[in-house]
Amino acid sequence: MKRYETYKDSGIQWVGEIPSHWDTNKLKYFADISTGTTPSTANEEYWNEATENWYTPADFNEGDIHLNGSSRKVAAMAFEKSACKVFKKNVVLVVGIGATLGKIGFSRVECSANQQINAIEFYDNVYPLFGAYYLSSLKEVMKSLASAATLAIMNQSVTGSIPFVCPTLAEQETIAAYLDHKVGQIDATIAEKEQMLEDLKNYRSAIISEVVTKGLDKNVEMKDSGVECIGMIPKHWNINKLKFFADISTGTTPSTDNEEYWKEPTENWYTPSDFCEENVHLETSSRKVSTTAFQESACRVFKKDVVLVVGIGATLGKIGISSVECSANQQINAIEFYENVYPLFGAYYLSSLKELMKSLASAATLAIMNQSVTGSIPFVCPTLDEQQEIADYLEKKMKSIGSLLNQIEVQINDLKSYKSALITEAVTGKIDLREWKS
């Protein structure tokens, strides 16, 4: 795109050159900066009939600087009685602490925020939406400025020290309008691709569920499985509780007091964080134990082709199959199938029952899939040949779908990178937008 005729050094390392007629100074010379507050929770009137936006870091979106309403609100009375700091419309909010430090939000209406957020109310020489876009390009800079303090925090002083680039007001308005237009187009494309991802993931789940309970022969005679979530199955298939098809045990943790079990670790010792939603195959564990731990039976060792099931926590019901001998911690149940079950079929079948496992676990006093609950899972058993055919079919389908998912994820990441670069180029004057028309 077209560049400006002349440039000068901004004196800011990460900004580089800017158009010769643009100004720079610390942010505090372009805006009033304050910090949000929380109305007293002891006064119910500040929280009853809540209608006014009161922003917290959770309300900020990585992909969109426009704030469209807070998840938690305060009463109009809290505004009227100054129980919290009220910010004027077109305020720019910056998260000043925590994992989302540096996130930017722009509110077109009067609002409030908690004390984790700084408010930037620009003077008349700054078009607020330009200011929001400019600051959104500096997230990593803000993190580095915050980290320079004893505690990583963007207080008013640190926020005010941010170098700010200031074009003419007319240019600011044009740049903001251009970015709203272009970013809106990019975001719409990203949303379409994210929906494609979701649709493909749903398709993947549907294929697994269909094939492991109905088989590959569309003309086979069917019978009622007697299990509501499974429905009809081929007439010649068997169904019984999982405990009649496999040995079920629970993982263990080697003693942390014995360093020999953790020195020179080479053997897989799985924990729930190693399991992936997209793939039943376990490649390697993030944490390992030593061969000594295996040899001395310091942890339970499972045979190759064991199917592992997460039995507790947020990832309850996740499935993994290991092609090599391995171990796991006590949050994981191991299913070692008998010879009449092809283990990979068993892994795919169980991966289709995540919601059933959650419901079975919730029926217990504590939501946990212990050995007894795991053993009670209804298991559908085709002939061994059919199991292998189904597993082979699903391997090919999963590889194909996985490839498509990866392609779309790359496209989404490229679009996000392009959007970020476009914002940075526009707000630092690397492209001349003075003649741009919407």
Short mmCIF file of C-alpha atoms in Angstrom, two decimals:
data_model
loop_
_atom_site.label_atom_id
_atom_site.label_comp_id
_atom_site.label_asym_id
_atom_site.label_seq_id
_atom_site.Cartn_x
_atom_site.Cartn_y
_atom_site.Cartn_z
CA MET A 1 0.00 0.00 0.00
CA LYS A 2 0.97 3.66 -0.41
CA ARG A 3 3.42 5.14 2.10
CA TYR A 4 3.80 8.70 3.35
CA GLU A 5 6.21 11.01 1.50
CA THR A 6 8.62 11.60 4.41
CA TYR A 7 9.38 9.86 7.69
CA LYS A 8 11.33 10.53 10.88
CA ASP A 9 12.66 8.33 13.67
CA SER A 10 10.02 8.06 16.39
CA GLY A 11 12.66 7.36 19.02
CA ILE A 12 10.59 4.31 20.02
CA GLN A 13 12.31 1.03 19.21
CA TRP A 14 9.19 -1.04 18.48
CA VAL A 15 7.52 1.74 16.45
CA GLY A 16 10.44 2.71 14.27
CA GLU A 17 9.87 5.47 11.72
CA ILE A 18 6.67 7.53 11.68
CA PRO A 19 5.38 10.18 9.27
CA SER A 20 7.32 13.41 9.69
CA HIS A 21 4.31 15.45 10.86
CA TRP A 22 3.19 12.99 13.58
CA ASP A 23 3.87 13.69 17.27
CA THR A 24 5.02 11.36 20.05
CA ASN A 25 4.96 11.65 23.81
CA LYS A 26 4.03 9.64 26.87
CA LEU A 27 0.41 8.55 27.06
CA LYS A 28 -0.20 10.60 30.21
CA TYR A 29 0.07 13.79 28.13
CA PHE A 30 -2.81 12.70 25.89
CA ALA A 31 -5.31 11.33 28.41
CA ASP A 32 -6.57 11.14 31.98
CA ILE A 33 -5.71 7.75 33.43
CA SER A 34 -7.53 6.19 36.39
CA THR A 35 -8.28 2.77 37.84
CA GLY A 36 -11.59 1.00 38.27
CA THR A 37 -13.26 0.28 41.59
CA THR A 38 -15.74 -2.19 43.07
CA PRO A 39 -18.95 -1.03 44.78
CA SER A 40 -19.36 -2.31 48.33
CA THR A 41 -20.79 -5.83 48.27
CA ALA A 42 -22.26 -5.12 51.72
CA ASN A 43 -24.76 -2.74 50.10
CA GLU A 44 -27.26 -4.87 48.16
CA GLU A 45 -28.75 -1.79 46.48
CA TYR A 46 -25.57 -1.44 44.42
CA TRP A 47 -26.12 -4.91 42.94
CA ASN A 48 -29.92 -5.29 42.83
CA GLU A 49 -31.66 -4.59 39.49
CA ALA A 50 -28.22 -4.30 37.93
CA THR A 51 -28.24 -2.59 34.52
CA GLU A 52 -24.92 -0.73 34.24
CA ASN A 53 -21.76 -2.21 32.73
CA TRP A 54 -19.04 -3.06 35.26
CA TYR A 55 -16.17 -4.65 33.39
CA THR A 56 -13.74 -7.29 34.63
CA PRO A 57 -10.83 -8.92 32.68
CA ALA A 58 -13.08 -11.85 31.71
CA ASP A 59 -15.15 -9.50 29.52
CA PHE A 60 -12.26 -8.65 27.20
CA ASN A 61 -12.01 -10.43 23.86
CA GLU A 62 -8.62 -11.17 22.28
CA GLY A 63 -9.97 -10.66 18.79
CA ASP A 64 -12.26 -7.63 19.19
CA ILE A 65 -11.52 -4.37 21.01
CA HIS A 66 -15.19 -3.36 21.08
CA LEU A 67 -16.84 -4.05 24.45
CA ASN A 68 -20.49 -5.00 24.02
CA GLY A 69 -21.60 -5.41 27.62
CA SER A 70 -20.19 -6.80 30.87
CA SER A 71 -21.09 -10.23 32.19
CA ARG A 72 -21.67 -8.72 35.63
CA LYS A 73 -23.42 -5.42 36.13
CA VAL A 74 -24.11 -2.93 38.91
CA ALA A 75 -27.23 -0.94 39.75
CA ALA A 76 -27.81 2.56 38.42
CA MET A 77 -27.74 3.65 42.07
CA ALA A 78 -24.07 2.64 42.28
CA PHE A 79 -23.39 5.13 39.48
CA GLU A 80 -25.60 7.84 40.97
CA LYS A 81 -24.00 7.59 44.42
CA SER A 82 -20.45 7.29 43.04
CA ALA A 83 -20.07 3.89 44.69
CA CYS A 84 -17.76 3.04 41.81
CA LYS A 85 -15.74 5.10 39.38
CA VAL A 86 -17.84 5.95 36.32
CA PHE A 87 -16.08 6.44 33.00
CA LYS A 88 -17.37 8.57 30.15
CA LYS A 89 -18.45 7.09 26.84
CA ASN A 90 -15.62 6.29 24.39
CA VAL A 91 -13.31 5.28 27.21
CA VAL A 92 -10.47 2.87 26.49
CA LEU A 93 -9.99 0.19 29.14
CA VAL A 94 -6.75 -1.74 29.70
CA VAL A 95 -6.37 -4.90 31.77
CA GLY A 96 -3.54 -4.11 34.19
CA ILE A 97 -2.80 -7.40 35.92
CA GLY A 98 -3.08 -11.15 35.53
CA ALA A 99 -2.99 -13.53 32.57
CA THR A 100 -4.84 -11.08 30.29
CA LEU A 101 -2.60 -8.09 31.10
CA GLY A 102 -2.51 -5.67 28.18
CA LYS A 103 -5.89 -6.57 26.70
CA ILE A 104 -7.76 -3.55 25.37
CA GLY A 105 -11.47 -2.72 25.35
CA PHE A 106 -13.36 0.24 23.91
CA SER A 107 -16.74 1.24 25.34
CA ARG A 108 -19.02 3.54 23.37
CA VAL A 109 -21.24 4.04 26.42
CA GLU A 110 -20.67 5.15 30.01
CA CYS A 111 -19.38 2.30 32.12
CA SER A 112 -17.39 1.19 35.16
CA ALA A 113 -14.75 -1.48 35.83
CA ASN A 114 -13.05 -3.30 38.68
CA GLN A 115 -9.64 -2.42 40.09
CA GLN A 116 -7.77 -4.75 37.74
CA ILE A 117 -8.52 -2.34 34.92
CA ASN A 118 -7.14 1.08 34.02
CA ALA A 119 -9.31 3.59 32.19
CA ILE A 120 -7.88 5.96 29.57
CA GLU A 121 -10.08 8.96 28.83
CA PHE A 122 -8.45 10.76 25.92
CA TYR A 123 -8.28 14.53 25.49
CA ASP A 124 -9.84 16.27 22.50
CA ASN A 125 -6.74 15.86 20.31
CA VAL A 126 -7.09 12.06 20.27
CA TYR A 127 -9.86 10.14 18.54
CA PRO A 128 -10.58 7.45 21.17
CA LEU A 129 -11.07 4.55 18.75
CA PHE A 130 -7.67 5.30 17.18
CA GLY A 131 -6.20 5.27 20.68
CA ALA A 132 -7.78 1.87 21.34
CA TYR A 133 -6.37 0.37 18.16
CA TYR A 134 -2.94 1.85 18.81
CA LEU A 135 -2.80 0.45 22.36
CA SER A 136 -4.06 -2.93 21.18
CA SER A 137 -0.89 -3.22 19.09
CA LEU A 138 1.28 -2.83 22.19
CA LYS A 139 0.22 -5.82 24.30
CA GLU A 140 3.73 -7.32 24.44
CA VAL A 141 5.22 -3.90 25.15
CA MET A 142 2.84 -3.46 28.08
CA LYS A 143 3.81 -6.87 29.45
CA SER A 144 7.49 -5.92 29.34
CA LEU A 145 6.82 -2.55 31.01
CA ALA A 146 4.77 -4.27 33.71
CA SER A 147 7.44 -6.91 34.27
CA ALA A 148 9.98 -4.16 34.93
CA ALA A 149 8.11 -3.44 38.15
CA THR A 150 8.51 -5.52 41.36
CA LEU A 151 5.09 -7.06 40.64
CA ALA A 152 3.97 -7.48 37.02
CA ILE A 153 1.25 -4.85 37.08
CA MET A 154 0.17 -2.01 34.81
CA ASN A 155 -0.73 0.66 37.37
CA GLN A 156 -1.61 4.23 36.41
CA SER A 157 2.03 5.30 36.47
CA VAL A 158 3.23 2.50 34.18
CA THR A 159 0.24 3.00 31.87
CA GLY A 160 0.97 6.72 31.66
CA SER A 161 4.57 6.02 30.64
CA ILE A 162 3.57 4.17 27.46
CA PRO A 163 4.91 6.04 24.38
CA PHE A 164 1.97 7.28 22.30
CA VAL A 165 2.05 8.16 18.61
CA CYS A 166 -0.31 10.97 17.61
CA PRO A 167 -1.28 11.78 13.97
CA THR A 168 -3.61 14.64 13.12
CA LEU A 169 -7.17 14.18 14.36
CA ALA A 170 -8.48 13.75 10.80
CA GLU A 171 -5.93 10.99 10.14
CA GLN A 172 -6.81 9.28 13.40
CA GLU A 173 -10.49 9.12 12.43
CA THR A 174 -9.66 7.75 8.98
CA ILE A 175 -7.28 5.13 10.39
CA ALA A 176 -9.87 4.02 12.97
CA ALA A 177 -12.61 3.79 10.32
CA TYR A 178 -10.30 1.85 7.99
CA LEU A 179 -9.36 -0.60 10.73
CA ASP A 180 -12.98 -1.09 11.81
CA HIS A 181 -13.80 -1.91 8.17
CA LYS A 182 -10.83 -4.21 7.49
CA VAL A 183 -10.77 -5.88 10.89
CA GLY A 184 -14.50 -6.52 10.58
CA GLN A 185 -13.91 -8.30 7.25
CA ILE A 186 -11.02 -10.35 8.66
CA ASP A 187 -12.98 -11.26 11.80
CA ALA A 188 -15.93 -12.39 9.70
CA THR A 189 -13.64 -14.69 7.71
CA ILE A 190 -12.08 -16.02 10.93
CA ALA A 191 -15.56 -16.68 12.35
CA GLU A 192 -16.51 -18.64 9.20
CA LYS A 193 -13.37 -20.77 9.47
CA GLU A 194 -13.88 -21.33 13.20
CA GLN A 195 -17.39 -22.55 12.41
CA MET A 196 -15.89 -24.89 9.81
CA LEU A 197 -13.59 -26.24 12.53
CA GLU A 198 -16.53 -26.80 14.85
CA ASP A 199 -18.55 -28.51 12.10
CA LEU A 200 -15.62 -30.79 11.21
CA LYS A 201 -15.11 -31.75 14.87
CA ASN A 202 -18.81 -32.56 15.19
CA TYR A 203 -18.62 -34.59 11.97
CA ARG A 204 -15.62 -36.48 13.33
CA SER A 205 -17.49 -37.33 16.55
CA ALA A 206 -20.58 -38.37 14.60
CA ILE A 207 -18.60 -40.71 12.33
CA ILE A 208 -16.94 -42.43 15.28
CA SER A 209 -20.26 -42.87 17.12
CA GLU A 210 -22.01 -44.15 14.02
CA VAL A 211 -19.37 -46.67 12.96
CA VAL A 212 -18.53 -48.15 16.38
CA THR A 213 -22.22 -48.83 17.14
CA LYS A 214 -23.67 -49.52 13.67
CA GLY A 215 -20.74 -51.00 11.77
CA LEU A 216 -19.77 -50.50 8.12
CA ASP A 217 -22.46 -52.68 6.52
CA LYS A 218 -25.52 -50.51 5.90
CA ASN A 219 -27.67 -53.53 5.04
CA VAL A 220 -27.06 -55.62 8.15
CA GLU A 221 -30.03 -56.68 10.31
CA MET A 222 -30.26 -54.66 13.53
CA LYS A 223 -31.46 -55.21 17.10
CA ASP A 224 -32.10 -52.96 20.09
CA SER A 225 -28.97 -52.71 22.26
CA GLY A 226 -31.05 -51.98 25.34
CA VAL A 227 -28.91 -48.90 26.02
CA GLU A 228 -30.60 -45.59 25.20
CA CYS A 229 -27.47 -43.69 24.17
CA ILE A 230 -26.36 -46.52 21.86
CA GLY A 231 -29.67 -47.46 20.25
CA MET A 232 -29.75 -50.14 17.55
CA ILE A 233 -26.74 -52.36 16.85
CA PRO A 234 -26.12 -55.17 14.33
CA LYS A 235 -28.03 -58.28 15.36
CA HIS A 236 -24.94 -60.52 15.55
CA TRP A 237 -22.96 -58.15 17.81
CA ASN A 238 -22.64 -58.82 21.54
CA ILE A 239 -23.18 -56.26 24.30
CA ASN A 240 -22.25 -56.54 27.96
CA LYS A 241 -20.52 -54.58 30.68
CA LEU A 242 -16.94 -53.56 29.93
CA LYS A 243 -15.60 -55.60 32.87
CA PHE A 244 -16.43 -58.80 30.96
CA PHE A 245 -14.14 -57.77 28.08
CA ALA A 246 -11.07 -56.41 29.90
CA ASP A 247 -8.98 -56.18 33.04
CA ILE A 248 -9.45 -52.76 34.59
CA SER A 249 -6.97 -51.17 37.00
CA THR A 250 -5.88 -47.72 38.17
CA GLY A 251 -2.55 -45.96 37.73
CA THR A 252 -0.12 -45.26 40.56
CA THR A 253 2.64 -42.78 41.36
CA PRO A 254 6.16 -43.92 42.28
CA SER A 255 7.39 -42.61 45.61
CA THR A 256 8.80 -39.12 45.23
CA ASP A 257 11.09 -39.88 48.18
CA ASN A 258 13.08 -42.30 46.04
CA GLU A 259 15.13 -40.27 43.56
CA GLU A 260 16.03 -43.41 41.62
CA TYR A 261 12.46 -43.58 40.32
CA TRP A 262 12.72 -40.13 38.76
CA LYS A 263 16.39 -40.01 37.70
CA GLU A 264 17.13 -40.40 33.98
CA PRO A 265 13.41 -40.83 33.25
CA THR A 266 12.66 -42.61 29.97
CA GLU A 267 9.38 -44.45 30.58
CA ASN A 268 5.96 -42.93 29.85
CA TRP A 269 3.95 -42.02 32.96
CA TYR A 270 0.72 -40.44 31.81
CA THR A 271 -1.34 -37.76 33.55
CA PRO A 272 -4.63 -36.16 32.34
CA SER A 273 -2.79 -33.24 30.71
CA ASP A 274 -1.24 -35.66 28.18
CA PHE A 275 -4.60 -36.55 26.65
CA CYS A 276 -5.78 -34.87 23.46
CA GLU A 277 -9.38 -34.38 22.36
CA GLU A 278 -8.46 -34.75 18.69
CA ASN A 279 -6.51 -38.00 18.80
CA VAL A 280 -6.86 -41.27 20.71
CA HIS A 281 -3.20 -42.15 20.15
CA LEU A 282 -0.85 -41.33 23.03
CA GLU A 283 2.62 -40.55 21.66
CA THR A 284 4.57 -39.63 24.77
CA SER A 285 3.99 -38.34 28.30
CA SER A 286 5.14 -34.91 29.42
CA ARG A 287 6.55 -36.39 32.61
CA LYS A 288 8.41 -39.71 32.73
CA VAL A 289 9.77 -42.15 35.29
CA SER A 290 12.96 -44.20 35.29
CA THR A 291 13.32 -47.77 34.09
CA THR A 292 14.11 -48.63 37.71
CA ALA A 293 10.58 -47.59 38.69
CA PHE A 294 9.25 -50.11 36.17
CA GLN A 295 11.68 -52.88 37.13
CA GLU A 296 10.97 -52.53 40.87
CA SER A 297 7.18 -52.24 40.36
CA ALA A 298 7.21 -48.79 41.98
CA CYS A 299 4.29 -47.98 39.72
CA ARG A 300 1.78 -50.14 37.90
CA VAL A 301 3.05 -50.99 34.42
CA PHE A 302 0.54 -51.54 31.64
CA LYS A 303 1.09 -53.70 28.56
CA LYS A 304 1.31 -52.18 25.10
CA ASP A 305 -2.05 -51.40 23.42
CA VAL A 306 -3.55 -50.49 26.80
CA VAL A 307 -6.46 -48.05 26.63
CA LEU A 308 -6.29 -45.32 29.27
CA VAL A 309 -9.30 -43.34 30.54
CA VAL A 310 -9.15 -40.14 32.57
CA GLY A 311 -11.32 -40.85 35.60
CA ILE A 312 -11.59 -37.52 37.40
CA GLY A 313 -11.43 -33.76 36.84
CA ALA A 314 -12.22 -31.48 33.91
CA THR A 315 -10.98 -34.00 31.34
CA LEU A 316 -12.98 -36.94 32.75
CA GLY A 317 -13.77 -39.44 29.98
CA LYS A 318 -10.83 -38.60 27.71
CA ILE A 319 -9.35 -41.65 26.04
CA GLY A 320 -5.82 -42.59 24.97
CA ILE A 321 -4.22 -45.77 23.61
CA SER A 322 -0.52 -46.50 24.04
CA SER A 323 1.34 -48.61 21.48
CA VAL A 324 4.10 -49.26 24.02
CA GLU A 325 4.34 -50.35 27.64
CA CYS A 326 3.54 -47.43 29.95
CA SER A 327 2.32 -46.26 33.34
CA ALA A 328 -0.07 -43.57 34.57
CA ASN A 329 -1.02 -41.70 37.71
CA GLN A 330 -4.01 -42.52 39.92
CA GLN A 331 -6.36 -40.21 38.05
CA ILE A 332 -6.32 -42.65 35.16
CA ASN A 333 -7.91 -46.09 34.70
CA ALA A 334 -6.25 -48.66 32.47
CA ILE A 335 -8.26 -51.05 30.30
CA GLU A 336 -6.33 -54.07 29.10
CA PHE A 337 -8.63 -55.87 26.67
CA TYR A 338 -8.93 -59.65 26.35
CA GLU A 339 -8.12 -61.36 23.05
CA ASN A 340 -11.67 -60.99 21.68
CA VAL A 341 -11.32 -57.20 21.52
CA TYR A 342 -9.09 -55.29 19.11
CA PRO A 343 -7.70 -52.56 21.42
CA LEU A 344 -7.86 -49.70 18.87
CA PHE A 345 -11.55 -50.47 18.25
CA GLY A 346 -12.04 -50.38 22.02
CA ALA A 347 -10.34 -46.98 22.21
CA TYR A 348 -12.52 -45.49 19.47
CA TYR A 349 -15.66 -47.01 20.96
CA LEU A 350 -14.96 -45.62 24.43
CA SER A 351 -14.06 -42.21 22.97
CA SER A 352 -17.65 -41.98 21.71
CA LEU A 353 -19.05 -42.39 25.25
CA LYS A 354 -17.53 -39.38 27.00
CA GLU A 355 -20.90 -37.91 27.97
CA LEU A 356 -22.15 -41.30 29.20
CA MET A 357 -19.04 -41.64 31.37
CA LYS A 358 -19.65 -38.20 32.86
CA SER A 359 -23.22 -39.15 33.73
CA LEU A 360 -22.11 -42.46 35.27
CA ALA A 361 -19.43 -40.67 37.28
CA SER A 362 -21.89 -38.00 38.45
CA ALA A 363 -24.15 -40.73 39.80
CA ALA A 364 -21.50 -41.42 42.44
CA THR A 365 -21.07 -39.31 45.60
CA LEU A 366 -17.99 -37.76 43.99
CA ALA A 367 -17.85 -37.41 40.21
CA ILE A 368 -15.20 -40.02 39.60
CA MET A 369 -14.72 -42.92 37.22
CA ASN A 370 -13.26 -45.55 39.52
CA GLN A 371 -12.66 -49.14 38.43
CA SER A 372 -16.18 -50.20 39.40
CA VAL A 373 -17.87 -47.42 37.44
CA THR A 374 -15.54 -47.97 34.47
CA GLY A 375 -16.35 -51.67 34.49
CA SER A 376 -20.08 -50.93 34.34
CA ILE A 377 -19.85 -49.11 30.99
CA PRO A 378 -21.90 -50.94 28.32
CA PHE A 379 -19.53 -52.34 25.70
CA VAL A 380 -20.57 -53.30 22.17
CA CYS A 381 -18.51 -56.15 20.70
CA PRO A 382 -18.53 -56.96 16.95
CA THR A 383 -16.53 -59.88 15.57
CA LEU A 384 -12.77 -59.41 15.81
CA ASP A 385 -12.47 -59.01 12.02
CA GLU A 386 -15.15 -56.30 12.03
CA GLN A 387 -13.45 -54.51 14.90
CA GLN A 388 -10.21 -54.33 12.94
CA GLU A 389 -12.02 -53.17 9.78
CA ILE A 390 -13.79 -50.45 11.76
CA ALA A 391 -10.55 -49.34 13.44
CA ASP A 392 -8.72 -49.22 10.09
CA TYR A 393 -11.58 -47.26 8.52
CA LEU A 394 -11.59 -44.75 11.37
CA GLU A 395 -7.81 -44.35 11.24
CA LYS A 396 -8.06 -43.27 7.59
CA LYS A 397 -11.03 -40.98 8.25
CA MET A 398 -9.38 -39.38 11.28
CA LYS A 399 -6.19 -38.77 9.31
CA SER A 400 -8.17 -37.09 6.53
CA ILE A 401 -10.25 -34.98 8.90
CA GLY A 402 -7.18 -34.14 10.98
CA SER A 403 -5.40 -32.86 7.89
CA LEU A 404 -8.35 -30.59 7.06
CA LEU A 405 -8.50 -29.32 10.64
CA ASN A 406 -4.78 -28.48 10.56
CA GLN A 407 -5.16 -26.61 7.27
CA ILE A 408 -8.01 -24.51 8.64
CA GLU A 409 -6.16 -23.80 11.89
CA VAL A 410 -3.15 -22.59 9.89
CA GLN A 411 -5.45 -20.31 7.85
CA ILE A 412 -6.98 -18.90 11.04
CA ASN A 413 -3.54 -18.24 12.56
CA ASP A 414 -2.40 -16.56 9.32
CA LEU A 415 -5.49 -14.33 9.34
CA LYS A 416 -4.88 -13.35 12.97
CA SER A 417 -1.24 -12.54 12.19
CA TYR A 418 -2.30 -10.49 9.17
CA LYS A 419 -4.83 -8.57 11.28
CA SER A 420 -2.24 -7.81 13.94
CA ALA A 421 0.30 -6.65 11.34
CA LEU A 422 -2.31 -4.51 9.58
CA ILE A 423 -3.26 -2.73 12.82
CA THR A 424 0.39 -2.08 13.67
CA GLU A 425 1.18 -0.72 10.19
CA ALA A 426 -1.87 1.57 10.20
CA VAL A 427 -1.44 3.05 13.69
CA THR A 428 2.31 3.67 13.22
CA GLY A 429 1.96 5.31 9.81
CA LYS A 430 3.60 2.64 7.67
CA ILE A 431 0.68 3.00 5.24
CA ASP A 432 -0.89 6.28 4.12
CA LEU A 433 -4.68 6.09 4.50
CA ARG A 434 -5.53 9.76 4.06
CA GLU A 435 -7.27 9.10 0.73
CA TRP A 436 -9.09 5.97 1.92
CA LYS A 437 -12.87 6.00 1.53
CA SER A 438 -15.24 3.45 3.05
#
